[in-house]
Amino acid sequence: MTNLQAFILDLDGVITDTAEYHFQAWKRLAEEEGIVFTRADNEQLRGVSRRRSLELLLGERLGGYTEAQMQEMMARKNRYYVKMLEVITPDDFLPGAQELLEEIKRRGFKVAIGSASKNTRTVLARLGILDFFDAISDGHTVTVAKPAPDVFLYAANAMGISPEACAVVEDAQAGVEAALAAQMIAIGVGPEERVGAAHYRYDSTADIDLDEILRG
Ligand code: B16
Ligand code: MG
C-alpha cells in the first residue's frame, strides 16, 4: 500500500479536451502572420506555456519579432481562445474524468488542479467544478512552467500535503517530467512515446485504475 494522500490533476487533456480550441486559436494567429501551422505542429504545444507555444510556432522567425509584438500576439491568440471557451458546458468532460474526480473524493483523498493555463478558472467554471478542488495551481500562481516542478509543488503546499504523498495525472511529456521532478507519483495519460516516463501509464483518463495505483 502507498501513503498517497492527494491527487493533482492536469486540466487540458486530462479533465477536458481544450487542445482543439488551442489549435484553432493558434492556427488563426499563424494564418494572420503568414505561418503554416498544422495539427501535428499543435501536438508539440501540449502542456507547454503560452509564451513557449508562441516561440515554437514562430520557429526560425522568432528573432524577427520585438517583445511588444510577442505580447500582442499572445494576447490576440488568447482572445480567440477565450471566445471559443464560451461553448464549454458540464457535458464537456473527457470520458471518465468526472467519475475519476468523484472516486478520488469518495475515497477521502484531497484533490487539486495543476495546470499551465492562465484560463484554468474560466474552464473549471464552465465545467461547473470551480468549487470542487482543495487547491488550484495554474499559470497565474507560478511563473516557471512545466517541466519545472513548481506548479505541482505549489498545489501540494496549498493542500498541506508533502510532495511524496501526491500523485499527478498528466497528458503531456513536460507535465510528467514536472511530476517526477517534484518527487511525486506520475500517472501518464496517452501514448508510450509521450508519457512513457510516468510510473503508471494509461491510454485515456477513463482507463485509470485507482486500485492498481493505490496498491503501489
Ligand atoms: P493558456 P495544461 C496547458 O494546459 C495546455 O496544454 C497548453 O496547450 C497551453 O499552451 C497552456 O496550458 C497555457 O494555456 O494560454 O490558457 O494560459 O495541459 O497544463 O492544463
Ligand atoms: Mg495537459
PDB file of N, CA, C and O in Angstrom, residues 7-85:
ATOM      1  N   PHE A   7      -4.331  13.810  -4.879  1.00  0.00           N
ATOM      2  CA  PHE A   7      -4.141  13.752  -6.326  1.00  0.00           C
ATOM      3  C   PHE A   7      -4.122  15.174  -6.883  1.00  0.00           C
ATOM      4  O   PHE A   7      -4.909  16.030  -6.455  1.00  0.00           O
ATOM      5  N   ILE A   8      -3.208  15.396  -7.833  1.00  0.00           N
ATOM      6  CA  ILE A   8      -3.151  16.679  -8.535  1.00  0.00           C
ATOM      7  C   ILE A   8      -3.397  16.376 -10.007  1.00  0.00           C
ATOM      8  O   ILE A   8      -2.659  15.592 -10.614  1.00  0.00           O
ATOM      9  N   LEU A   9      -4.442  16.958 -10.565  1.00  0.00           N
ATOM     10  CA  LEU A   9      -4.793  16.667 -11.951  1.00  0.00           C
ATOM     11  C   LEU A   9      -4.489  17.841 -12.860  1.00  0.00           C
ATOM     12  O   LEU A   9      -4.813  18.999 -12.545  1.00  0.00           O
ATOM     13  N   ASP A  10      -3.874  17.531 -13.979  1.00  0.00           N
ATOM     14  CA  ASP A  10      -3.733  18.482 -15.067  1.00  0.00           C
ATOM     15  C   ASP A  10      -5.139  18.738 -15.629  1.00  0.00           C
ATOM     16  O   ASP A  10      -6.044  17.927 -15.435  1.00  0.00           O
ATOM     17  N   LEU A  11      -5.314  19.845 -16.302  1.00  0.00           N
ATOM     18  CA  LEU A  11      -6.657  20.182 -16.801  1.00  0.00           C
ATOM     19  C   LEU A  11      -6.811  19.817 -18.289  1.00  0.00           C
ATOM     20  O   LEU A  11      -7.533  18.880 -18.639  1.00  0.00           O
ATOM     21  N   ASP A  12      -6.091  20.554 -19.157  1.00  0.00           N
ATOM     22  CA  ASP A  12      -6.228  20.330 -20.602  1.00  0.00           C
ATOM     23  C   ASP A  12      -5.656  18.966 -20.978  1.00  0.00           C
ATOM     24  O   ASP A  12      -4.467  18.724 -20.813  1.00  0.00           O
ATOM     25  N   GLY A  13      -6.496  18.081 -21.472  1.00  0.00           N
ATOM     26  CA  GLY A  13      -6.024  16.773 -21.912  1.00  0.00           C
ATOM     27  C   GLY A  13      -6.253  15.668 -20.895  1.00  0.00           C
ATOM     28  O   GLY A  13      -6.060  14.495 -21.205  1.00  0.00           O
ATOM     29  N   VAL A  14      -6.639  16.039 -19.668  1.00  0.00           N
ATOM     30  CA  VAL A  14      -6.938  15.042 -18.637  1.00  0.00           C
ATOM     31  C   VAL A  14      -8.402  15.138 -18.219  1.00  0.00           C
ATOM     32  O   VAL A  14      -9.117  14.136 -18.158  1.00  0.00           O
ATOM     33  N   ILE A  15      -8.847  16.368 -17.926  1.00  0.00           N
ATOM     34  CA  ILE A  15     -10.224  16.554 -17.477  1.00  0.00           C
ATOM     35  C   ILE A  15     -11.131  16.962 -18.644  1.00  0.00           C
ATOM     36  O   ILE A  15     -12.266  16.519 -18.764  1.00  0.00           O
ATOM     37  N   THR A  16     -10.604  17.816 -19.515  1.00  0.00           N
ATOM     38  CA  THR A  16     -11.382  18.240 -20.683  1.00  0.00           C
ATOM     39  C   THR A  16     -10.428  18.442 -21.861  1.00  0.00           C
ATOM     40  O   THR A  16      -9.222  18.593 -21.666  1.00  0.00           O
ATOM     41  N   ASP A  17     -10.970  18.415 -23.057  1.00  0.00           N
ATOM     42  CA  ASP A  17     -10.101  18.483 -24.235  1.00  0.00           C
ATOM     43  C   ASP A  17     -10.159  19.860 -24.888  1.00  0.00           C
ATOM     44  O   ASP A  17     -10.895  20.073 -25.837  1.00  0.00           O
ATOM     45  N   THR A  18      -9.374  20.772 -24.353  1.00  0.00           N
ATOM     46  CA  THR A  18      -9.316  22.125 -24.921  1.00  0.00           C
ATOM     47  C   THR A  18      -8.243  22.231 -26.006  1.00  0.00           C
ATOM     48  O   THR A  18      -8.106  23.296 -26.621  1.00  0.00           O
ATOM     49  N   ALA A  19      -7.518  21.130 -26.265  1.00  0.00           N
ATOM     50  CA  ALA A  19      -6.424  21.173 -27.249  1.00  0.00           C
ATOM     51  C   ALA A  19      -6.931  21.648 -28.612  1.00  0.00           C
ATOM     52  O   ALA A  19      -6.237  22.381 -29.322  1.00  0.00           O
ATOM     53  N   GLU A  20      -8.146  21.237 -28.965  1.00  0.00           N
ATOM     54  CA  GLU A  20      -8.708  21.627 -30.265  1.00  0.00           C
ATOM     55  C   GLU A  20      -8.909  23.150 -30.331  1.00  0.00           C
ATOM     56  O   GLU A  20      -8.630  23.774 -31.352  1.00  0.00           O
ATOM     57  N   TYR A  21      -9.356  23.742 -29.232  1.00  0.00           N
ATOM     58  CA  TYR A  21      -9.569  25.202 -29.215  1.00  0.00           C
ATOM     59  C   TYR A  21      -8.229  25.939 -29.260  1.00  0.00           C
ATOM     60  O   TYR A  21      -8.089  26.958 -29.927  1.00  0.00           O
ATOM     61  N   HIS A  22      -7.238  25.389 -28.497  1.00  0.00           N
ATOM     62  CA  HIS A  22      -5.887  25.983 -28.570  1.00  0.00           C
ATOM     63  C   HIS A  22      -5.413  25.945 -30.020  1.00  0.00           C
ATOM     64  O   HIS A  22      -4.878  26.924 -30.544  1.00  0.00           O
ATOM     65  N   PHE A  23      -5.640  24.795 -30.679  1.00  0.00           N
ATOM     66  CA  PHE A  23      -5.187  24.633 -32.074  1.00  0.00           C
ATOM     67  C   PHE A  23      -5.866  25.664 -32.978  1.00  0.00           C
ATOM     68  O   PHE A  23      -5.187  26.355 -33.763  1.00  0.00           O
ATOM     69  N   GLN A  24      -7.179  25.777 -32.879  1.00  0.00           N
ATOM     70  CA  GLN A  24      -7.903  26.710 -33.753  1.00  0.00           C
ATOM     71  C   GLN A  24      -7.419  28.152 -33.531  1.00  0.00           C
ATOM     72  O   GLN A  24      -7.269  28.923 -34.485  1.00  0.00           O
ATOM     73  N   ALA A  25      -7.189  28.510 -32.287  1.00  0.00           N
ATOM     74  CA  ALA A  25      -6.758  29.883 -31.970  1.00  0.00           C
ATOM     75  C   ALA A  25      -5.329  30.138 -32.474  1.00  0.00           C
ATOM     76  O   ALA A  25      -5.049  31.182 -33.080  1.00  0.00           O
ATOM     77  N   TRP A  26      -4.421  29.179 -32.252  1.00  0.00           N
ATOM     78  CA  TRP A  26      -3.037  29.347 -32.747  1.00  0.00           C
ATOM     79  C   TRP A  26      -3.023  29.353 -34.275  1.00  0.00           C
ATOM     80  O   TRP A  26      -2.263  30.099 -34.890  1.00  0.00           O
ATOM     81  N   LYS A  27      -3.885  28.520 -34.879  1.00  0.00           N
ATOM     82  CA  LYS A  27      -3.909  28.428 -36.344  1.00  0.00           C
ATOM     83  C   LYS A  27      -4.360  29.761 -36.953  1.00  0.00           C
ATOM     84  O   LYS A  27      -3.793  30.225 -37.944  1.00  0.00           O
ATOM     85  N   ARG A  28      -5.352  30.378 -36.314  1.00  0.00           N
ATOM     86  CA  ARG A  28      -5.831  31.669 -36.827  1.00  0.00           C
ATOM     87  C   ARG A  28      -4.725  32.717 -36.741  1.00  0.00           C
ATOM     88  O   ARG A  28      -4.480  33.463 -37.690  1.00  0.00           O
ATOM     89  N   LEU A  29      -4.032  32.729 -35.597  1.00  0.00           N
ATOM     90  CA  LEU A  29      -2.914  33.664 -35.436  1.00  0.00           C
ATOM     91  C   LEU A  29      -1.824  33.384 -36.467  1.00  0.00           C
ATOM     92  O   LEU A  29      -1.304  34.312 -37.108  1.00  0.00           O
ATOM     93  N   ALA A  30      -1.493  32.114 -36.658  1.00  0.00           N
ATOM     94  CA  ALA A  30      -0.440  31.742 -37.608  1.00  0.00           C
ATOM     95  C   ALA A  30      -0.805  32.207 -39.013  1.00  0.00           C
ATOM     96  O   ALA A  30       0.043  32.780 -39.721  1.00  0.00           O
ATOM     97  N   GLU A  31      -2.061  31.987 -39.395  1.00  0.00           N
ATOM     98  CA  GLU A  31      -2.502  32.414 -40.741  1.00  0.00           C
ATOM     99  C   GLU A  31      -2.352  33.919 -40.901  1.00  0.00           C
ATOM    100  O   GLU A  31      -1.911  34.415 -41.936  1.00  0.00           O
ATOM    101  N   GLU A  32      -2.732  34.638 -39.842  1.00  0.00           N
ATOM    102  CA  GLU A  32      -2.626  36.105 -39.907  1.00  0.00           C
ATOM    103  C   GLU A  32      -1.168  36.558 -40.045  1.00  0.00           C
ATOM    104  O   GLU A  32      -0.895  37.621 -40.597  1.00  0.00           O
ATOM    105  N   GLU A  33      -0.265  35.735 -39.527  1.00  0.00           N
ATOM    106  CA  GLU A  33       1.168  36.070 -39.598  1.00  0.00           C
ATOM    107  C   GLU A  33       1.854  35.410 -40.799  1.00  0.00           C
ATOM    108  O   GLU A  33       3.076  35.484 -40.929  1.00  0.00           O
ATOM    109  N   GLY A  34       1.072  34.705 -41.629  1.00  0.00           N
ATOM    110  CA  GLY A  34       1.640  34.059 -42.818  1.00  0.00           C
ATOM    111  C   GLY A  34       2.504  32.851 -42.503  1.00  0.00           C
ATOM    112  O   GLY A  34       3.470  32.551 -43.211  1.00  0.00           O
ATOM    113  N   ILE A  35       2.129  32.131 -41.408  1.00  0.00           N
ATOM    114  CA  ILE A  35       2.895  30.942 -40.994  1.00  0.00           C
ATOM    115  C   ILE A  35       2.008  29.701 -41.151  1.00  0.00           C
ATOM    116  O   ILE A  35       0.822  29.726 -40.798  1.00  0.00           O
ATOM    117  N   VAL A  36       2.587  28.630 -41.668  1.00  0.00           N
ATOM    118  CA  VAL A  36       1.844  27.368 -41.783  1.00  0.00           C
ATOM    119  C   VAL A  36       1.886  26.663 -40.431  1.00  0.00           C
ATOM    120  O   VAL A  36       2.952  26.496 -39.838  1.00  0.00           O
ATOM    121  N   PHE A  37       0.716  26.271 -39.916  1.00  0.00           N
ATOM    122  CA  PHE A  37       0.646  25.626 -38.605  1.00  0.00           C
ATOM    123  C   PHE A  37      -0.354  24.478 -38.692  1.00  0.00           C
ATOM    124  O   PHE A  37      -1.539  24.697 -38.927  1.00  0.00           O
ATOM    125  N   THR A  38       0.143  23.260 -38.507  1.00  0.00           N
ATOM    126  CA  THR A  38      -0.706  22.077 -38.696  1.00  0.00           C
ATOM    127  C   THR A  38      -1.111  21.465 -37.351  1.00  0.00           C
ATOM    128  O   THR A  38      -0.564  21.806 -36.299  1.00  0.00           O
ATOM    129  N   ARG A  39      -2.045  20.511 -37.434  1.00  0.00           N
ATOM    130  CA  ARG A  39      -2.480  19.768 -36.254  1.00  0.00           C
ATOM    131  C   ARG A  39      -1.293  19.032 -35.601  1.00  0.00           C
ATOM    132  O   ARG A  39      -1.203  18.934 -34.383  1.00  0.00           O
ATOM    133  N   ALA A  40      -0.389  18.543 -36.447  1.00  0.00           N
ATOM    134  CA  ALA A  40       0.792  17.845 -35.920  1.00  0.00           C
ATOM    135  C   ALA A  40       1.686  18.831 -35.170  1.00  0.00           C
ATOM    136  O   ALA A  40       2.227  18.513 -34.105  1.00  0.00           O
ATOM    137  N   ASP A  41       1.828  20.046 -35.717  1.00  0.00           N
ATOM    138  CA  ASP A  41       2.606  21.082 -35.015  1.00  0.00           C
ATOM    139  C   ASP A  41       1.999  21.347 -33.636  1.00  0.00           C
ATOM    140  O   ASP A  41       2.700  21.550 -32.647  1.00  0.00           O
ATOM    141  N   ASN A  42       0.664  21.340 -33.587  1.00  0.00           N
ATOM    142  CA  ASN A  42      -0.038  21.645 -32.341  1.00  0.00           C
ATOM    143  C   ASN A  42       0.283  20.638 -31.235  1.00  0.00           C
ATOM    144  O   ASN A  42       0.272  20.985 -30.054  1.00  0.00           O
ATOM    145  N   GLU A  43       0.570  19.402 -31.606  1.00  0.00           N
ATOM    146  CA  GLU A  43       0.918  18.363 -30.618  1.00  0.00           C
ATOM    147  C   GLU A  43       2.131  18.775 -29.777  1.00  0.00           C
ATOM    148  O   GLU A  43       2.251  18.420 -28.614  1.00  0.00           O
ATOM    149  N   GLN A  44       3.040  19.545 -30.403  1.00  0.00           N
ATOM    150  CA  GLN A  44       4.252  19.987 -29.692  1.00  0.00           C
ATOM    151  C   GLN A  44       3.918  20.988 -28.583  1.00  0.00           C
ATOM    152  O   GLN A  44       4.742  21.278 -27.725  1.00  0.00           O
ATOM    153  N   LEU A  45       2.718  21.565 -28.624  1.00  0.00           N
ATOM    154  CA  LEU A  45       2.351  22.608 -27.658  1.00  0.00           C
ATOM    155  C   LEU A  45       1.620  22.046 -26.437  1.00  0.00           C
ATOM    156  O   LEU A  45       1.276  22.789 -25.530  1.00  0.00           O
ATOM    157  N   ARG A  46       1.385  20.733 -26.447  1.00  0.00           N
ATOM    158  CA  ARG A  46       0.645  20.102 -25.349  1.00  0.00           C
ATOM    159  C   ARG A  46       1.338  20.362 -24.012  1.00  0.00           C
ATOM    160  O   ARG A  46       2.513  20.026 -23.854  1.00  0.00           O
ATOM    161  N   GLY A  47       0.611  20.982 -23.065  1.00  0.00           N
ATOM    162  CA  GLY A  47       1.153  21.216 -21.731  1.00  0.00           C
ATOM    163  C   GLY A  47       2.229  22.285 -21.644  1.00  0.00           C
ATOM    164  O   GLY A  47       2.801  22.526 -20.595  1.00  0.00           O
ATOM    165  N   VAL A  48       2.502  22.939 -22.780  1.00  0.00           N
ATOM    166  CA  VAL A  48       3.565  23.943 -22.864  1.00  0.00           C
ATOM    167  C   VAL A  48       2.964  25.332 -22.609  1.00  0.00           C
ATOM    168  O   VAL A  48       1.830  25.597 -23.010  1.00  0.00           O
ATOM    169  N   SER A  49       3.729  26.226 -21.970  1.00  0.00           N
ATOM    170  CA  SER A  49       3.189  27.546 -21.622  1.00  0.00           C
ATOM    171  C   SER A  49       2.857  28.358 -22.874  1.00  0.00           C
ATOM    172  O   SER A  49       3.297  28.044 -23.976  1.00  0.00           O
ATOM    173  N   ARG A  50       2.074  29.423 -22.673  1.00  0.00           N
ATOM    174  CA  ARG A  50       1.637  30.249 -23.809  1.00  0.00           C
ATOM    175  C   ARG A  50       2.832  30.858 -24.544  1.00  0.00           C
ATOM    176  O   ARG A  50       2.912  30.830 -25.765  1.00  0.00           O
ATOM    177  N   ARG A  51       3.781  31.378 -23.769  1.00  0.00           N
ATOM    178  CA  ARG A  51       4.947  32.013 -24.412  1.00  0.00           C
ATOM    179  C   ARG A  51       5.792  30.991 -25.179  1.00  0.00           C
ATOM    180  O   ARG A  51       6.170  31.220 -26.312  1.00  0.00           O
ATOM    181  N   ARG A  52       6.034  29.848 -24.557  1.00  0.00           N
ATOM    182  CA  ARG A  52       6.838  28.816 -25.221  1.00  0.00           C
ATOM    183  C   ARG A  52       6.098  28.314 -26.474  1.00  0.00           C
ATOM    184  O   ARG A  52       6.726  28.015 -27.492  1.00  0.00           O
ATOM    185  N   SER A  53       4.767  28.241 -26.381  1.00  0.00           N
ATOM    186  CA  SER A  53       3.966  27.823 -27.541  1.00  0.00           C
ATOM    187  C   SER A  53       4.187  28.780 -28.698  1.00  0.00           C
ATOM    188  O   SER A  53       4.389  28.362 -29.844  1.00  0.00           O
ATOM    189  N   LEU A  54       4.155  30.081 -28.407  1.00  0.00           N
ATOM    190  CA  LEU A  54       4.359  31.087 -29.469  1.00  0.00           C
ATOM    191  C   LEU A  54       5.770  30.964 -30.051  1.00  0.00           C
ATOM    192  O   LEU A  54       5.955  31.033 -31.268  1.00  0.00           O
ATOM    193  N   GLU A  55       6.744  30.754 -29.174  1.00  0.00           N
ATOM    194  CA  GLU A  55       8.133  30.606 -29.652  1.00  0.00           C
ATOM    195  C   GLU A  55       8.252  29.417 -30.610  1.00  0.00           C
ATOM    196  O   GLU A  55       8.893  29.505 -31.656  1.00  0.00           O
ATOM    197  N   LEU A  56       7.592  28.299 -30.258  1.00  0.00           N
ATOM    198  CA  LEU A  56       7.635  27.108 -31.114  1.00  0.00           C
ATOM    199  C   LEU A  56       6.916  27.370 -32.435  1.00  0.00           C
ATOM    200  O   LEU A  56       7.360  26.946 -33.502  1.00  0.00           O
ATOM    201  N   LEU A  57       5.797  28.100 -32.354  1.00  0.00           N
ATOM    202  CA  LEU A  57       5.029  28.412 -33.562  1.00  0.00           C
ATOM    203  C   LEU A  57       5.830  29.309 -34.517  1.00  0.00           C
ATOM    204  O   LEU A  57       5.836  29.107 -35.731  1.00  0.00           O
ATOM    205  N   LEU A  58       6.541  30.274 -33.962  1.00  0.00           N
ATOM    206  CA  LEU A  58       7.307  31.203 -34.802  1.00  0.00           C
ATOM    207  C   LEU A  58       8.567  30.542 -35.368  1.00  0.00           C
ATOM    208  O   LEU A  58       9.048  30.935 -36.445  1.00  0.00           O
ATOM    209  N   GLY A  59       9.111  29.575 -34.652  1.00  0.00           N
ATOM    210  CA  GLY A  59      10.281  28.844 -35.141  1.00  0.00           C
ATOM    211  C   GLY A  59      11.432  29.777 -35.468  1.00  0.00           C
ATOM    212  O   GLY A  59      11.793  30.647 -34.669  1.00  0.00           O
ATOM    213  N   GLU A  60      11.986  29.612 -36.650  1.00  0.00           N
ATOM    214  CA  GLU A  60      13.167  30.411 -37.019  1.00  0.00           C
ATOM    215  C   GLU A  60      12.833  31.883 -37.234  1.00  0.00           C
ATOM    216  O   GLU A  60      13.739  32.713 -37.334  1.00  0.00           O
ATOM    217  N   ARG A  61      11.527  32.216 -37.290  1.00  0.00           N
ATOM    218  CA  ARG A  61      11.146  33.628 -37.443  1.00  0.00           C
ATOM    219  C   ARG A  61      11.126  34.378 -36.108  1.00  0.00           C
ATOM    220  O   ARG A  61      10.893  35.594 -36.079  1.00  0.00           O
ATOM    221  N   LEU A  62      11.359  33.643 -35.020  1.00  0.00           N
ATOM    222  CA  LEU A  62      11.277  34.221 -33.672  1.00  0.00           C
ATOM    223  C   LEU A  62      12.096  35.502 -33.512  1.00  0.00           C
ATOM    224  O   LEU A  62      11.606  36.504 -32.975  1.00  0.00           O
ATOM    225  N   GLY A  63      13.325  35.488 -34.002  1.00  0.00           N
ATOM    226  CA  GLY A  63      14.213  36.630 -33.825  1.00  0.00           C
ATOM    227  C   GLY A  63      13.747  37.898 -34.528  1.00  0.00           C
ATOM    228  O   GLY A  63      14.201  39.005 -34.201  1.00  0.00           O
ATOM    229  N   GLY A  64      12.785  37.768 -35.442  1.00  0.00           N
ATOM    230  CA  GLY A  64      12.310  38.924 -36.205  1.00  0.00           C
ATOM    231  C   GLY A  64      11.225  39.720 -35.502  1.00  0.00           C
ATOM    232  O   GLY A  64      10.747  40.725 -36.040  1.00  0.00           O
ATOM    233  N   TYR A  65      10.807  39.272 -34.309  1.00  0.00           N
ATOM    234  CA  TYR A  65       9.723  39.960 -33.592  1.00  0.00           C
ATOM    235  C   TYR A  65      10.238  40.650 -32.332  1.00  0.00           C
ATOM    236  O   TYR A  65      11.108  40.110 -31.637  1.00  0.00           O
ATOM    237  N   THR A  66       9.691  41.812 -32.025  1.00  0.00           N
ATOM    238  CA  THR A  66      10.039  42.505 -30.780  1.00  0.00           C
ATOM    239  C   THR A  66       9.229  41.918 -29.629  1.00  0.00           C
ATOM    240  O   THR A  66       8.236  41.202 -29.854  1.00  0.00           O
ATOM    241  N   GLU A  67       9.625  42.247 -28.398  1.00  0.00           N
ATOM    242  CA  GLU A  67       8.881  41.783 -27.218  1.00  0.00           C
ATOM    243  C   GLU A  67       7.434  42.290 -27.269  1.00  0.00           C
ATOM    244  O   GLU A  67       6.498  41.556 -26.944  1.00  0.00           O
ATOM    245  N   ALA A  68       7.257  43.553 -27.705  1.00  0.00           N
ATOM    246  CA  ALA A  68       5.902  44.121 -27.780  1.00  0.00           C
ATOM    247  C   ALA A  68       5.052  43.334 -28.782  1.00  0.00           C
ATOM    248  O   ALA A  68       3.863  43.069 -28.530  1.00  0.00           O
ATOM    249  N   GLN A  69       5.649  42.950 -29.889  1.00  0.00           N
ATOM    250  CA  GLN A  69       4.907  42.160 -30.887  1.00  0.00           C
ATOM    251  C   GLN A  69       4.552  40.772 -30.338  1.00  0.00           C
ATOM    252  O   GLN A  69       3.463  40.257 -30.583  1.00  0.00           O
ATOM    253  N   MET A  70       5.478  40.191 -29.578  1.00  0.00           N
ATOM    254  CA  MET A  70       5.207  38.886 -28.955  1.00  0.00           C
ATOM    255  C   MET A  70       4.023  38.999 -27.986  1.00  0.00           C
ATOM    256  O   MET A  70       3.121  38.165 -27.988  1.00  0.00           O
ATOM    257  N   GLN A  71       4.056  40.049 -27.164  1.00  0.00           N
ATOM    258  CA  GLN A  71       2.965  40.264 -26.200  1.00  0.00           C
ATOM    259  C   GLN A  71       1.632  40.421 -26.925  1.00  0.00           C
ATOM    260  O   GLN A  71       0.612  39.865 -26.510  1.00  0.00           O
ATOM    261  N   GLU A  72       1.649  41.195 -27.988  1.00  0.00           N
ATOM    262  CA  GLU A  72       0.405  41.427 -28.751  1.00  0.00           C
ATOM    263  C   GLU A  72      -0.111  40.129 -29.340  1.00  0.00           C
ATOM    264  O   GLU A  72      -1.314  39.840 -29.302  1.00  0.00           O
ATOM    265  N   MET A  73       0.786  39.297 -29.870  1.00  0.00           N
ATOM    266  CA  MET A  73       0.352  38.033 -30.482  1.00  0.00           C
ATOM    267  C   MET A  73      -0.209  37.076 -29.428  1.00  0.00           C
ATOM    268  O   MET A  73      -1.201  36.387 -29.666  1.00  0.00           O
ATOM    269  N   MET A  74       0.433  37.031 -28.250  1.00  0.00           N
ATOM    270  CA  MET A  74      -0.078  36.162 -27.178  1.00  0.00           C
ATOM    271  C   MET A  74      -1.469  36.628 -26.734  1.00  0.00           C
ATOM    272  O   MET A  74      -2.367  35.806 -26.525  1.00  0.00           O
ATOM    273  N   ALA A  75      -1.654  37.949 -26.632  1.00  0.00           N
ATOM    274  CA  ALA A  75      -2.956  38.487 -26.224  1.00  0.00           C
ATOM    275  C   ALA A  75      -4.007  38.196 -27.301  1.00  0.00           C
ATOM    276  O   ALA A  75      -5.154  37.855 -26.987  1.00  0.00           O
ATOM    277  N   ARG A  76      -3.606  38.336 -28.568  1.00  0.00           N
ATOM    278  CA  ARG A  76      -4.553  38.090 -29.671  1.00  0.00           C
ATOM    279  C   ARG A  76      -4.985  36.631 -29.688  1.00  0.00           C
ATOM    280  O   ARG A  76      -6.172  36.332 -29.783  1.00  0.00           O
ATOM    281  N   LYS A  77      -3.999  35.706 -29.592  1.00  0.00           N
ATOM    282  CA  LYS A  77      -4.357  34.271 -29.565  1.00  0.00           C
ATOM    283  C   LYS A  77      -5.271  33.988 -28.383  1.00  0.00           C
ATOM    284  O   LYS A  77      -6.244  33.234 -28.498  1.00  0.00           O
ATOM    285  N   ASN A  78      -4.984  34.585 -27.224  1.00  0.00           N
ATOM    286  CA  ASN A  78      -5.803  34.307 -26.047  1.00  0.00           C
ATOM    287  C   ASN A  78      -7.231  34.824 -26.212  1.00  0.00           C
ATOM    288  O   ASN A  78      -8.180  34.192 -25.753  1.00  0.00           O
ATOM    289  N   ARG A  79      -7.386  35.969 -26.901  1.00  0.00           N
ATOM    290  CA  ARG A  79      -8.745  36.469 -27.170  1.00  0.00           C
ATOM    291  C   ARG A  79      -9.533  35.458 -27.994  1.00  0.00           C
ATOM    292  O   ARG A  79     -10.684  35.169 -27.695  1.00  0.00           O
ATOM    293  N   TYR A  80      -8.915  34.927 -29.022  1.00  0.00           N
ATOM    294  CA  TYR A  80      -9.585  33.921 -29.855  1.00  0.00           C
ATOM    295  C   TYR A  80      -9.948  32.695 -29.019  1.00  0.00           C
ATOM    296  O   TYR A  80     -11.043  32.145 -29.114  1.00  0.00           O
ATOM    297  N   TYR A  81      -8.985  32.275 -28.177  1.00  0.00           N
ATOM    298  CA  TYR A  81      -9.174  31.058 -27.362  1.00  0.00           C
ATOM    299  C   TYR A  81     -10.297  31.257 -26.327  1.00  0.00           C
ATOM    300  O   TYR A  81     -11.184  30.397 -26.195  1.00  0.00           O
ATOM    301  N   VAL A  82     -10.264  32.382 -25.630  1.00  0.00           N
ATOM    302  CA  VAL A  82     -11.263  32.639 -24.585  1.00  0.00           C
ATOM    303  C   VAL A  82     -12.667  32.693 -25.193  1.00  0.00           C
ATOM    304  O   VAL A  82     -13.636  32.214 -24.601  1.00  0.00           O
ATOM    305  N   LYS A  83     -12.774  33.255 -26.395  1.00  0.00           N
ATOM    306  CA  LYS A  83     -14.066  33.310 -27.095  1.00  0.00           C
ATOM    307  C   LYS A  83     -14.577  31.879 -27.348  1.00  0.00           C
ATOM    308  O   LYS A  83     -15.760  31.586 -27.157  1.00  0.00           O
ATOM    309  N   MET A  84     -13.656  30.996 -27.741  1.00  0.00           N
ATOM    310  CA  MET A  84     -14.050  29.610 -28.028  1.00  0.00           C
ATOM    311  C   MET A  84     -14.486  28.866 -26.767  1.00  0.00           C
ATOM    312  O   MET A  84     -15.311  27.954 -26.827  1.00  0.00           O
ATOM    313  N   LEU A  85     -13.924  29.251 -25.605  1.00  0.00           N
ATOM    314  CA  LEU A  85     -14.263  28.575 -24.347  1.00  0.00           C
ATOM    315  C   LEU A  85     -15.731  28.751 -23.986  1.00  0.00           C
ATOM    316  O   LEU A  85     -16.272  27.992 -23.174  1.00  0.00           O
TER     317      LEU A  85
END
